[in-house]
Short mmCIF file of C-alpha atoms and ligand atoms in Angstrom, two decimals:
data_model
loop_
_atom_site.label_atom_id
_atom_site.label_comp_id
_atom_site.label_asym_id
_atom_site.label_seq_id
_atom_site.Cartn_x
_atom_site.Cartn_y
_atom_site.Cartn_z
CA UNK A 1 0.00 0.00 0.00
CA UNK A 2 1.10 3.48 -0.25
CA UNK A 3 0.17 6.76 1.56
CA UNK A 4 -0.88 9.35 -1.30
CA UNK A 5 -2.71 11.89 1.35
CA UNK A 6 -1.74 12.53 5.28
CA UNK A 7 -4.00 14.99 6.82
CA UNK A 8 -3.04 15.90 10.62
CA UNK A 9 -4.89 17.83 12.91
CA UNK A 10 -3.83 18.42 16.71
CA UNK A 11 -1.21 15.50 16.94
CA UNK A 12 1.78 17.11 18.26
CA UNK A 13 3.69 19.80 16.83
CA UNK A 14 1.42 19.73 14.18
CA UNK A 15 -1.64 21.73 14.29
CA UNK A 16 -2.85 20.79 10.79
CA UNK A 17 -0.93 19.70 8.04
CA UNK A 18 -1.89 18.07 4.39
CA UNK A 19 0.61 16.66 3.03
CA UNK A 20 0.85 15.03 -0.22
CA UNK A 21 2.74 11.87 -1.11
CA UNK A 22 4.83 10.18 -3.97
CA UNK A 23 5.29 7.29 -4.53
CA UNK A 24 8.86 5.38 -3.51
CA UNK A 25 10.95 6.89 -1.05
CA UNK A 26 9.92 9.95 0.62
CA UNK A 27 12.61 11.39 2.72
CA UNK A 28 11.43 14.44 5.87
CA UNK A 29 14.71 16.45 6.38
CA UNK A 30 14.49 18.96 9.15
CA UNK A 31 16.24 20.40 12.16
CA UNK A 32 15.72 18.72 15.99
CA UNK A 33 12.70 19.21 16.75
CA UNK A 34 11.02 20.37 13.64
CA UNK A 35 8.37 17.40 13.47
CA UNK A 36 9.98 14.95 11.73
CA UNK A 37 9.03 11.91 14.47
CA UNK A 38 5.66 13.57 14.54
CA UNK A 39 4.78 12.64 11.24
CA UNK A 40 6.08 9.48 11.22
CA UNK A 41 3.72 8.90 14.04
CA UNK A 42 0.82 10.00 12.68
CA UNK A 43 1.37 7.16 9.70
CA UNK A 44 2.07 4.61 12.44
CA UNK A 45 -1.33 5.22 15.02
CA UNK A 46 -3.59 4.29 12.09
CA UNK A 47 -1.83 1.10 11.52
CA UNK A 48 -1.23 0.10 15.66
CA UNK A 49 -3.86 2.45 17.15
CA UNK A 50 -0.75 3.60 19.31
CA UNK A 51 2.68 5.53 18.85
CA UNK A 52 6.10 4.11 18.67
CA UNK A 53 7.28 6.35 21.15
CA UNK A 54 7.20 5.65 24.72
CA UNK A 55 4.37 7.25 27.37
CA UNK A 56 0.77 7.96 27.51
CA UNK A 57 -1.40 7.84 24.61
CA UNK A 58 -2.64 11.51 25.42
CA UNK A 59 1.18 13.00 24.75
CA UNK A 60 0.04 12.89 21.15
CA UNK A 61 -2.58 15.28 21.82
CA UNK A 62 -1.12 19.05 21.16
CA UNK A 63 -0.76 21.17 23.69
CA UNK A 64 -3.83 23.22 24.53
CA UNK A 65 -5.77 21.20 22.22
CA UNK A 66 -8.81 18.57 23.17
CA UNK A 67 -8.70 16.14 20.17
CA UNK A 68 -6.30 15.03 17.45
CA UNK A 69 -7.09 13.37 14.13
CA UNK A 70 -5.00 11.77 11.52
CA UNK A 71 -6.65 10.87 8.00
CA UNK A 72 -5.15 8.71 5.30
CA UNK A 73 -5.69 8.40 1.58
CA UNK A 74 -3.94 5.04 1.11
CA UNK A 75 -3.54 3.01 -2.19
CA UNK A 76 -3.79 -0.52 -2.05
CA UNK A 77 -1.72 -2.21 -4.75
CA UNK A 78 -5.08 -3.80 -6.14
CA UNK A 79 -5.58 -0.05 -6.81
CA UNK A 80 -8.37 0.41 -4.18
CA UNK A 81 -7.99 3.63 -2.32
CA UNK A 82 -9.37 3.63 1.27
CA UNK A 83 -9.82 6.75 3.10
CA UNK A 84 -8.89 6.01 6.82
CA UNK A 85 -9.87 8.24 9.67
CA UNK A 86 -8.78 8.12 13.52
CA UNK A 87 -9.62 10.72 15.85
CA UNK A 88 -9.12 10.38 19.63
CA UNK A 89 -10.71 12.82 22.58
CA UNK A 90 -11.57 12.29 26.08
CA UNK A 91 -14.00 9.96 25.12
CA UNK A 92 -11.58 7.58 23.73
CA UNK A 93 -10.82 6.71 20.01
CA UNK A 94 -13.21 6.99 16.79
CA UNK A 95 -11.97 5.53 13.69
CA UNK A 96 -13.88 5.58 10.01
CA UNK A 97 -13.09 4.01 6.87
CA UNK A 98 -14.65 5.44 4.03
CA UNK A 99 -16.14 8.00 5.91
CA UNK A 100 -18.38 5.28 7.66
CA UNK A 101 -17.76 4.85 11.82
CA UNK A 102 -16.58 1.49 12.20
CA UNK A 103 -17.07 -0.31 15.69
CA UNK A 104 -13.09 -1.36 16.73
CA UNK A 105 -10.16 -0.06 15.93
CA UNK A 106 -9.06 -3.73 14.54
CA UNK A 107 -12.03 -2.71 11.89
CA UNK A 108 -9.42 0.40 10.86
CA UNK A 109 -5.97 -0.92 11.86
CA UNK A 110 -6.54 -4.17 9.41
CA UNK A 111 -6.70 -1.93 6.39
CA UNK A 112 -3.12 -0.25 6.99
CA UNK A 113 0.27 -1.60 7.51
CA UNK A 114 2.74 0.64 8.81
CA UNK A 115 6.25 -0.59 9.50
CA UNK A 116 8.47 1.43 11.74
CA UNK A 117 12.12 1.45 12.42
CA UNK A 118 13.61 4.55 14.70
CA UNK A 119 15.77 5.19 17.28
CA UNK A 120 13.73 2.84 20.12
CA UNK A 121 13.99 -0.29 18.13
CA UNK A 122 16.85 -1.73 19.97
CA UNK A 123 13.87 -3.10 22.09
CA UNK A 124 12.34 -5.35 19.87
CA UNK A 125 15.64 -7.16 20.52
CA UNK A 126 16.87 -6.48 23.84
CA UNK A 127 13.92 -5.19 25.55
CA UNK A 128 10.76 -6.33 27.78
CA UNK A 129 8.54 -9.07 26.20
CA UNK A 130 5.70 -6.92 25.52
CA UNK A 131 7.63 -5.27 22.82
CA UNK A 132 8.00 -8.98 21.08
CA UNK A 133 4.87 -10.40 21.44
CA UNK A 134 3.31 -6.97 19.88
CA UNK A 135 5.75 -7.18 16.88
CA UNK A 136 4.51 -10.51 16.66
CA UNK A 137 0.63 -10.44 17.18
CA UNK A 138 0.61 -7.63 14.77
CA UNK A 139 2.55 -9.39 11.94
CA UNK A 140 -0.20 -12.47 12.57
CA UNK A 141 -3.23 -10.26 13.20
CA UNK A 142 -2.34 -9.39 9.35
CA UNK A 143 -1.91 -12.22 7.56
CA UNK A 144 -4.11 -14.68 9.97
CA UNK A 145 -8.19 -13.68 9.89
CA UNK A 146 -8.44 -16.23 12.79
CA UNK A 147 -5.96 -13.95 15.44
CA UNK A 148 -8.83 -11.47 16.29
CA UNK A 149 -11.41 -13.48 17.03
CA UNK A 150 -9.48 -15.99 18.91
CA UNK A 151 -7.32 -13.23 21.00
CA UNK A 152 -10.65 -11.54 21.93
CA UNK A 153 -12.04 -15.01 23.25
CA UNK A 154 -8.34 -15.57 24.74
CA UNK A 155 -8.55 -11.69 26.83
CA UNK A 156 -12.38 -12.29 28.06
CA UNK A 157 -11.79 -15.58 29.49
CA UNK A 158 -8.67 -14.37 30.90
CA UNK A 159 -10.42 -11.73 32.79
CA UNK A 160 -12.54 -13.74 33.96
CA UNK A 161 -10.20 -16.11 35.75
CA UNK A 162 -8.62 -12.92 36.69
CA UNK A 163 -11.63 -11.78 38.55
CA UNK A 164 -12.09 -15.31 40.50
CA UNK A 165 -9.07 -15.56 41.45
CA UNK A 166 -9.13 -12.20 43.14
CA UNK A 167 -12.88 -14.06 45.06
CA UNK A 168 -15.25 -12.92 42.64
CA UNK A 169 -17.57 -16.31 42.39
CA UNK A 170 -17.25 -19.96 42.89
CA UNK A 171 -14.28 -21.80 43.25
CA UNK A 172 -16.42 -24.50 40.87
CA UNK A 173 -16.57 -21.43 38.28
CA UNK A 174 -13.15 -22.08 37.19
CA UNK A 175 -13.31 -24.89 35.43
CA UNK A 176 -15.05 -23.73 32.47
CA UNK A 177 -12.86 -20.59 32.25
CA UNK A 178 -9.52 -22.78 32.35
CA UNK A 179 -10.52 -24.78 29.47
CA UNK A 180 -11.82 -22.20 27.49
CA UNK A 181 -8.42 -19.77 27.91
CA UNK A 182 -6.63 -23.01 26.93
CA UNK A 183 -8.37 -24.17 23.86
CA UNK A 184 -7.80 -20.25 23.01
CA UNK A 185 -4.29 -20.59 23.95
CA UNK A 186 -3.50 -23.57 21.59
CA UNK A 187 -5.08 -21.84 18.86
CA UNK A 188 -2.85 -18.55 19.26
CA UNK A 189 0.12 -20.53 20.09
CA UNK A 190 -0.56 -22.11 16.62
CA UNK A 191 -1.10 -18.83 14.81
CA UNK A 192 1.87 -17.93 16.50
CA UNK A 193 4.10 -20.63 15.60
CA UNK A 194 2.89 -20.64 11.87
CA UNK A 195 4.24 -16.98 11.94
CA UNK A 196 7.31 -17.41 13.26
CA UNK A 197 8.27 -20.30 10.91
CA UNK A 198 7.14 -18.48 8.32
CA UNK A 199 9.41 -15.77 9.14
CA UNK A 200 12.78 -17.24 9.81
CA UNK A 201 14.00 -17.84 6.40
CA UNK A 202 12.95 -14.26 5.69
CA UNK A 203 14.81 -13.37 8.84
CA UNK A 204 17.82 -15.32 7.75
CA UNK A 205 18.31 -14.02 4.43
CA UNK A 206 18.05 -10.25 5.74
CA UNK A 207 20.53 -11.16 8.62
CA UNK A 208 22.74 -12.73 5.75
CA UNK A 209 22.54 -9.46 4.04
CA UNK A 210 22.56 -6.86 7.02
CA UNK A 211 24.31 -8.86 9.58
CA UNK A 212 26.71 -11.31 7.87
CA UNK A 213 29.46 -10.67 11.10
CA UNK A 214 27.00 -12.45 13.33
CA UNK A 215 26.54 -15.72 11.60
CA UNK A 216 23.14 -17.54 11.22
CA UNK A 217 20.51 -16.27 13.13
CA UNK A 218 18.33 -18.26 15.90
CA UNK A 219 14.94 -17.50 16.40
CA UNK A 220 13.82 -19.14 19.73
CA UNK A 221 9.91 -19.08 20.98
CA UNK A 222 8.09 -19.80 24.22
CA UNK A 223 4.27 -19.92 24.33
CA UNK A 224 3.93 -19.04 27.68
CA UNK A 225 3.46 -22.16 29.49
CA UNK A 226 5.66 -25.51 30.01
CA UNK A 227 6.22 -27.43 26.65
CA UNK A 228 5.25 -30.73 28.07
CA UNK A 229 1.68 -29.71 29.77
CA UNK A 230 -1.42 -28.81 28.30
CA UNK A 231 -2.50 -25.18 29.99
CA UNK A 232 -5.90 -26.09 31.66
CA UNK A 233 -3.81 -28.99 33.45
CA UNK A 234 -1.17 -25.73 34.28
CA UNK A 235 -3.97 -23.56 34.84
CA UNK A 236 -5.63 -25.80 37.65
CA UNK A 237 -2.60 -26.84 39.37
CA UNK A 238 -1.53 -23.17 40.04
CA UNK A 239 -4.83 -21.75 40.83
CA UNK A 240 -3.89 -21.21 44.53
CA UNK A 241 -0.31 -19.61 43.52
CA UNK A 242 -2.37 -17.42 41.36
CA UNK A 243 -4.54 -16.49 43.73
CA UNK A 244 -2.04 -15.38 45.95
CA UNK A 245 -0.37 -13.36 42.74
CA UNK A 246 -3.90 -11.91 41.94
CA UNK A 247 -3.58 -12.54 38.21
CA UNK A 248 -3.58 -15.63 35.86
CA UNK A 249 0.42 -16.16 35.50
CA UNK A 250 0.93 -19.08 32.70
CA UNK A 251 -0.40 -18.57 29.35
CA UNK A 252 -0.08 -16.88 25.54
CA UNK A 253 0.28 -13.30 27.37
CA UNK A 254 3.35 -14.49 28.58
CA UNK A 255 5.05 -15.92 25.45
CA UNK A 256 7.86 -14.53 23.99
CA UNK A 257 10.54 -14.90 21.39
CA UNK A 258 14.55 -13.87 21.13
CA UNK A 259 16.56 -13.67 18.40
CA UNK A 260 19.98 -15.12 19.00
CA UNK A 261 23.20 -15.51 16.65
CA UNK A 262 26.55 -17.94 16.99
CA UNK A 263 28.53 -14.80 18.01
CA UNK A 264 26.30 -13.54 20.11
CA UNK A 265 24.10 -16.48 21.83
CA UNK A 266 22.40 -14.18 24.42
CA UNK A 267 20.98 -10.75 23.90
CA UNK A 268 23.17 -9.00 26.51
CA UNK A 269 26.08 -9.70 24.27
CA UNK A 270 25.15 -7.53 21.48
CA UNK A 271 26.16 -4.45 20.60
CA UNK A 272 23.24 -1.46 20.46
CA UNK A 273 24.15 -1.17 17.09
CA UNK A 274 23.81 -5.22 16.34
CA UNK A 275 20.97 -5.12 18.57
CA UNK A 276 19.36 -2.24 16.04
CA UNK A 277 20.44 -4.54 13.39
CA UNK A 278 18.73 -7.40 14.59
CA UNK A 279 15.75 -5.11 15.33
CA UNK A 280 15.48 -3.75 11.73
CA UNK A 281 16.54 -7.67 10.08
CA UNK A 282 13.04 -8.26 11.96
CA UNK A 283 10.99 -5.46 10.71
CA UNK A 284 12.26 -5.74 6.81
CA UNK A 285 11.27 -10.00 7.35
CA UNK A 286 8.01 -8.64 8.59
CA UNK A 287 7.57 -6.52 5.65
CA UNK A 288 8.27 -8.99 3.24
CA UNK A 289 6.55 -12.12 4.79
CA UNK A 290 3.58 -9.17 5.02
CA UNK A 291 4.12 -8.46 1.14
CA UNK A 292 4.22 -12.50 0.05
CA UNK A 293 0.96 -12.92 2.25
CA UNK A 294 -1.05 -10.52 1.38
CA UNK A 295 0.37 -9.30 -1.83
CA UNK A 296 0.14 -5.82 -0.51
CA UNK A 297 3.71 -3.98 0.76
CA UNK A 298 3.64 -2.51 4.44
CA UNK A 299 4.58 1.23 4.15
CA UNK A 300 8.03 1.43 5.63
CA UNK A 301 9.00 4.37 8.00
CA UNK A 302 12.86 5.18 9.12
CA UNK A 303 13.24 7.33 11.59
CA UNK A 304 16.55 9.19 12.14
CA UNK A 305 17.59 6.23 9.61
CA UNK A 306 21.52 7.42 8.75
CA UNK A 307 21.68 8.34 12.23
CA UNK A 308 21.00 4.89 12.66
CA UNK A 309 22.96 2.97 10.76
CA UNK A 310 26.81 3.19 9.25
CA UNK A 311 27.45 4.40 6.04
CA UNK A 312 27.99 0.39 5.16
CA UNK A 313 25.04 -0.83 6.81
CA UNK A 314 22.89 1.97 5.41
CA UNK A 315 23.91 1.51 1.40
CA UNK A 316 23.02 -1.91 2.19
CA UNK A 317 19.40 -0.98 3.76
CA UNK A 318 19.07 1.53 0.83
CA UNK A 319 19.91 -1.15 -1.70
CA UNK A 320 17.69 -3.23 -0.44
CA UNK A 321 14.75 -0.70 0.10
CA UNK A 322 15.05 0.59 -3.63
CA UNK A 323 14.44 -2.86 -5.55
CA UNK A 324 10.86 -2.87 -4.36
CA UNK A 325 7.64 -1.40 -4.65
CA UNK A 326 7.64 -0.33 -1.08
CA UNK A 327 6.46 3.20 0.10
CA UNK A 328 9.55 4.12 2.37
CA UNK A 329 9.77 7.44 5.03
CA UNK A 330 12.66 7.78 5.88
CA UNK A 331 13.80 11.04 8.32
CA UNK A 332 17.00 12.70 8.76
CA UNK A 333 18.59 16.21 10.01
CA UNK A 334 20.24 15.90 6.70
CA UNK A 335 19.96 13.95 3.54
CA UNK A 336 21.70 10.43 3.39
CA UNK A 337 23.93 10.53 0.38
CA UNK A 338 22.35 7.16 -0.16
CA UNK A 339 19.45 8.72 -0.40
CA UNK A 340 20.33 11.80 -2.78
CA UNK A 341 18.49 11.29 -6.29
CA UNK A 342 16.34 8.44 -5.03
CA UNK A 343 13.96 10.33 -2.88
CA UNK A 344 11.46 12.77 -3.11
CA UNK A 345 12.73 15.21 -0.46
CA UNK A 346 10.36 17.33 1.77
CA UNK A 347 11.62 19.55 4.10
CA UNK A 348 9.78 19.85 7.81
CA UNK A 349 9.70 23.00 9.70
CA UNK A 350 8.49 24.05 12.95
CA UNK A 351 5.60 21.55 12.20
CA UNK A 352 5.71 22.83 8.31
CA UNK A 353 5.99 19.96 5.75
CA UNK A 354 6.95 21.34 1.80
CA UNK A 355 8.58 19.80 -1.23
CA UNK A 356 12.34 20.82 -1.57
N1 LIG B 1 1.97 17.17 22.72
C1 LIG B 1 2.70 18.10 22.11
N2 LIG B 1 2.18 19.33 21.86
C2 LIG B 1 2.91 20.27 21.23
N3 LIG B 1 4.17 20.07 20.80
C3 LIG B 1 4.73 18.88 21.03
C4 LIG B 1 4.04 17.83 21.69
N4 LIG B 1 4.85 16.76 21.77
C5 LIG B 1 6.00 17.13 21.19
N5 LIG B 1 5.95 18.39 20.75
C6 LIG B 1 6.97 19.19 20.03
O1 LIG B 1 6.90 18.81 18.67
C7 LIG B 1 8.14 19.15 18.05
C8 LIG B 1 8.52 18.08 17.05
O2 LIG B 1 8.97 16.94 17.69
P1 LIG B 1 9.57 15.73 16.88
O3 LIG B 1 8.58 15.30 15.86
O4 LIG B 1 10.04 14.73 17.85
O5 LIG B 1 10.80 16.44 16.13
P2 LIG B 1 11.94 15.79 15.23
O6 LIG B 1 11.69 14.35 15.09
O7 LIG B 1 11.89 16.55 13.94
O8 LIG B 1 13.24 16.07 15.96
C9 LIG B 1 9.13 19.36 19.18
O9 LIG B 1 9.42 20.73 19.26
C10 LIG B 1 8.39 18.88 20.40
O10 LIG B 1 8.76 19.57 21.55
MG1 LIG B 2 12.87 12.78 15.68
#
């Protein structure tokens, strides 16, 4: 898919902005501070109904203002354009596709695929699980129709154990809870799994590329419970250790996955910059196992990119980001040399986006 048409209102620096968009590589140069992580931002909430950046949802909202909005003319490669809308006030969040309400913000976020690598995403790699197992439910949420559904099923039963176990009902309530959140649990452990294999020779060939000095990468998951034991049979022996925790401890919500190589077989031992690396090998295999599954390219962003990367690793990333049909942001206080003659350059101003 491709952006052709941001509109921002309130988010930020920005107190509106229109901004039209070609197609390729579309670089925002601009001073600190000028808005260039804003924008970037505003691409990514429509596809993750959050921000990359860390804290509260409402540090989006610009100051002295009471709502933001972010619309999005986007081009599907089928040629369908969509016209997404996401607006968010005290009242929560209101999305629209079309111009039509729609009830969830899955409804909005499953139209638009937004892939984001900036100056944070040494955390996909050496960060808390959280970080991971949203990297991953996103990449399965869109290729898999099944996630929703089943992770919605998955949350309500878990909050409902939740609540018992804090002496909200019947000990004989359980029961029926248990073997619902684990006939859930298989099912997202599968979707899961099918992901993650799916994504490893992706991940391999980008390492190979990015990487090389690291050898072969190792991808390593855990679902979240012991290999050997079903999870109602988990789930029942624990329940009075879980009562004393307040909160269901074994299960999908804690699964989580590491990326490993043969020079570096734990996290701790890479560098920031391999761990960025690793972090970016990740998002490019999710763009691409994205692409082959839904024949439809995520739209890239790069935040800070040369900043980022060396000048070897970031001809390399260049290379590889002009010999596809991708829609690629990147950012920078100035323009990468890599960059010169491919991109359409914009330059961002005190919140100001215009075409250099
Ligand atoms: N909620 C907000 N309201 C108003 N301005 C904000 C808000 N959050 C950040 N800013 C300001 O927006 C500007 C742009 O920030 P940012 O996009 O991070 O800049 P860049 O990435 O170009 O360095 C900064 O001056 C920052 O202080
Ligand atoms: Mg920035």
């Amino acid at each position: 898919m491709q952006l052709v048409r941001l509109v921002i209102d309130d988010l930020r620096c920005f107190q509106h902005l229109d901004v039209a968009l070609r197609s390729g590589i579309n670089a925002f140069v601009g001073g600190n501070g000028a808005g260039k992580t804003s924008l970037l931002e505003a691409a990514y909430v429509l596809s993750h109904g959050r921000s990359f950046r860390a804290g509260a949802a409402e540090a989006l909202l610009r100051r002295s203002a009471t709502a933001w909005t972010v619309h999005a003319e986007i081009r599907h490669a089928t040629g369908q354009v969509q016209l997404l809308g996401l607006t968010r006030d005290a009242e929560g969040w209101r999305a629209r596709v079309d111009g039509q309400p729609v009830a969830t913000l899955a409804a909005m976020i499953g139209h638009c695929a937004v892939i984001c690598f900036e100056p944070g995403s040494h955390a996909l790699i050496a960060g808390p699980a959280e970080e991971r197992r949203r990297f991953l439910d996103w990449g399965v949420f869109h290729v898999e129709h099944d996630f929703q559904p089943v992770w919605r099923r998955y949350r309500r039963a878990l909050r409902q154990r939740n609540a018992l176990l804090r002496g909200m009902g019947e000990a004989d309530d359980h029961a029926p809870w248990e073997q619902e959140l684990a006939q859930q649990a298989e099912s997202l452990d599968g979707l899961r799994r099918r992901y993650l294999d799916a994504l490893e020779p992706l991940l391999a060939d980008l390492c190979g590329a990015l990487i090389p000095e690291l050898g072969a990468p190792i991808l390593h998951y855990r679902r979240g419970w012991p290999a050997e034991e079903p999870l109602d049979s988990v789930l029942r022996g624990s329940r009075a250790r879980d009562q004393a925790l307040g909160h269901t401890r074994a299960g999908p919500h804690r699964a989580d996955w590491s990326l490993t190589f043969p020079a570096a077989p734990s996290r701790a031992q890479l560098s920031r910059g391999q761990a960025k690396l690793s972090a970016l090998s990740c998002l490019l295999a999710q763009a691409d196992l994205h692409d082959q599954r839904t024949g439809d390219a995520a739209v890239l962003c790069m935040d800070d990119l040369a900043s980022e990367l060396d000048a070897a690793h970031l001809d390399a990333v260049v290379d590889r980001l002009c010999g596809r049909a991708t829609h690629v942001l990147p950012t920078g206080t100035t323009l990468a040399p890599a960059l010169a003659g491919a991109a359409t350059v914009f330059h961002v101003e005190h919140g100001a986006v215009h075409p250099v």
